[in-house]
């Protein structure tokens, strides 16, 4: 299990600039490795699609 701080730290390490571009709110709870991997994959896909950072907020608001 990963804490919110560990998730933030690993995102910065694994995705370097991508994590900084998408300012996401990471809740203060424990995360599984699968949840972390899914988040990382989502951020990579957003980058591949050239989605602007505010596009993530719009996409989440729709859901």
PDB file of C-alpha atoms in Angstrom:
ATOM      1  CA  UNK A   1       0.000   0.000   0.000  1.00  0.00           C
ATOM      2  CA  UNK A   2       1.169   3.503  -0.836  1.00  0.00           C
ATOM      3  CA  UNK A   3       0.413   6.732   1.011  1.00  0.00           C
ATOM      4  CA  UNK A   4      -0.631   9.885  -0.848  1.00  0.00           C
ATOM      5  CA  UNK A   5       2.894  11.300  -0.432  1.00  0.00           C
ATOM      6  CA  UNK A   6       4.434   8.118  -1.826  1.00  0.00           C
ATOM      7  CA  UNK A   7       2.113   8.294  -4.841  1.00  0.00           C
ATOM      8  CA  UNK A   8       3.097  11.925  -5.498  1.00  0.00           C
ATOM      9  CA  UNK A   9       6.789  11.078  -5.118  1.00  0.00           C
ATOM     10  CA  UNK A  10       6.637   8.070  -7.438  1.00  0.00           C
ATOM     11  CA  UNK A  11       4.679  10.002 -10.067  1.00  0.00           C
ATOM     12  CA  UNK A  12       7.371  12.683 -10.059  1.00  0.00           C
ATOM     13  CA  UNK A  13      10.048  10.008 -10.418  1.00  0.00           C
ATOM     14  CA  UNK A  14       8.290   7.885 -13.040  1.00  0.00           C
ATOM     15  CA  UNK A  15       6.730  10.613 -15.155  1.00  0.00           C
ATOM     16  CA  UNK A  16       9.037  13.566 -14.429  1.00  0.00           C
ATOM     17  CA  UNK A  17       7.337  16.523 -16.171  1.00  0.00           C
ATOM     18  CA  UNK A  18       4.006  14.878 -16.938  1.00  0.00           C
ATOM     19  CA  UNK A  19       3.009  14.675 -13.274  1.00  0.00           C
ATOM     20  CA  UNK A  20       3.729  18.384 -12.836  1.00  0.00           C
ATOM     21  CA  UNK A  21       1.654  19.316 -15.895  1.00  0.00           C
ATOM     22  CA  UNK A  22      -1.458  17.603 -14.581  1.00  0.00           C
ATOM     23  CA  UNK A  23      -2.058  18.959 -11.096  1.00  0.00           C
ATOM     24  CA  UNK A  24      -4.269  16.234  -9.705  1.00  0.00           C
ATOM     25  CA  UNK A  25      -5.648  16.018  -6.208  1.00  0.00           C
ATOM     26  CA  UNK A  26      -4.423  12.853  -4.514  1.00  0.00           C
ATOM     27  CA  UNK A  27      -6.547  11.986  -1.511  1.00  0.00           C
ATOM     28  CA  UNK A  28      -4.841  11.249   1.772  1.00  0.00           C
ATOM     29  CA  UNK A  29      -5.447   7.490   1.922  1.00  0.00           C
ATOM     30  CA  UNK A  30      -3.634   4.272   1.089  1.00  0.00           C
ATOM     31  CA  UNK A  31      -3.343   3.238  -2.556  1.00  0.00           C
ATOM     32  CA  UNK A  32      -2.639  -0.165  -4.054  1.00  0.00           C
ATOM     33  CA  UNK A  33       0.047  -0.731  -6.663  1.00  0.00           C
ATOM     34  CA  UNK A  34      -2.743  -1.344  -9.183  1.00  0.00           C
ATOM     35  CA  UNK A  35      -4.351   2.023  -8.441  1.00  0.00           C
ATOM     36  CA  UNK A  36      -0.972   3.717  -8.821  1.00  0.00           C
ATOM     37  CA  UNK A  37      -0.298   1.945 -12.103  1.00  0.00           C
ATOM     38  CA  UNK A  38      -3.758   2.899 -13.438  1.00  0.00           C
ATOM     39  CA  UNK A  39      -3.172   6.539 -12.519  1.00  0.00           C
ATOM     40  CA  UNK A  40       0.218   6.519 -14.193  1.00  0.00           C
ATOM     41  CA  UNK A  41      -1.237   4.952 -17.364  1.00  0.00           C
ATOM     42  CA  UNK A  42      -4.036   7.537 -17.438  1.00  0.00           C
ATOM     43  CA  UNK A  43      -1.557  10.404 -17.245  1.00  0.00           C
ATOM     44  CA  UNK A  44       0.535   8.852 -20.020  1.00  0.00           C
ATOM     45  CA  UNK A  45      -2.539   8.485 -22.237  1.00  0.00           C
ATOM     46  CA  UNK A  46      -3.551  12.090 -21.611  1.00  0.00           C
ATOM     47  CA  UNK A  47      -0.080  13.200 -22.686  1.00  0.00           C
ATOM     48  CA  UNK A  48      -0.235  11.043 -25.806  1.00  0.00           C
ATOM     49  CA  UNK A  49      -3.561  12.663 -26.702  1.00  0.00           C
ATOM     50  CA  UNK A  50      -2.071  16.129 -26.070  1.00  0.00           C
ATOM     51  CA  UNK A  51      -4.896  16.886 -23.660  1.00  0.00           C
ATOM     52  CA  UNK A  52      -4.397  20.188 -21.868  1.00  0.00           C
ATOM     53  CA  UNK A  53      -4.200  20.091 -18.093  1.00  0.00           C
ATOM     54  CA  UNK A  54      -7.622  21.719 -17.697  1.00  0.00           C
ATOM     55  CA  UNK A  55      -9.044  19.017 -19.995  1.00  0.00           C
ATOM     56  CA  UNK A  56      -8.577  16.494 -17.204  1.00  0.00           C
ATOM     57  CA  UNK A  57     -10.821  18.545 -14.898  1.00  0.00           C
ATOM     58  CA  UNK A  58     -13.457  18.787 -17.625  1.00  0.00           C
ATOM     59  CA  UNK A  59     -13.294  15.071 -18.303  1.00  0.00           C
ATOM     60  CA  UNK A  60     -13.677  14.246 -14.593  1.00  0.00           C
ATOM     61  CA  UNK A  61     -16.583  16.669 -14.267  1.00  0.00           C
ATOM     62  CA  UNK A  62     -18.449  14.783 -16.989  1.00  0.00           C
ATOM     63  CA  UNK A  63     -18.110  11.509 -15.103  1.00  0.00           C
TER      64      UNK A  63
END
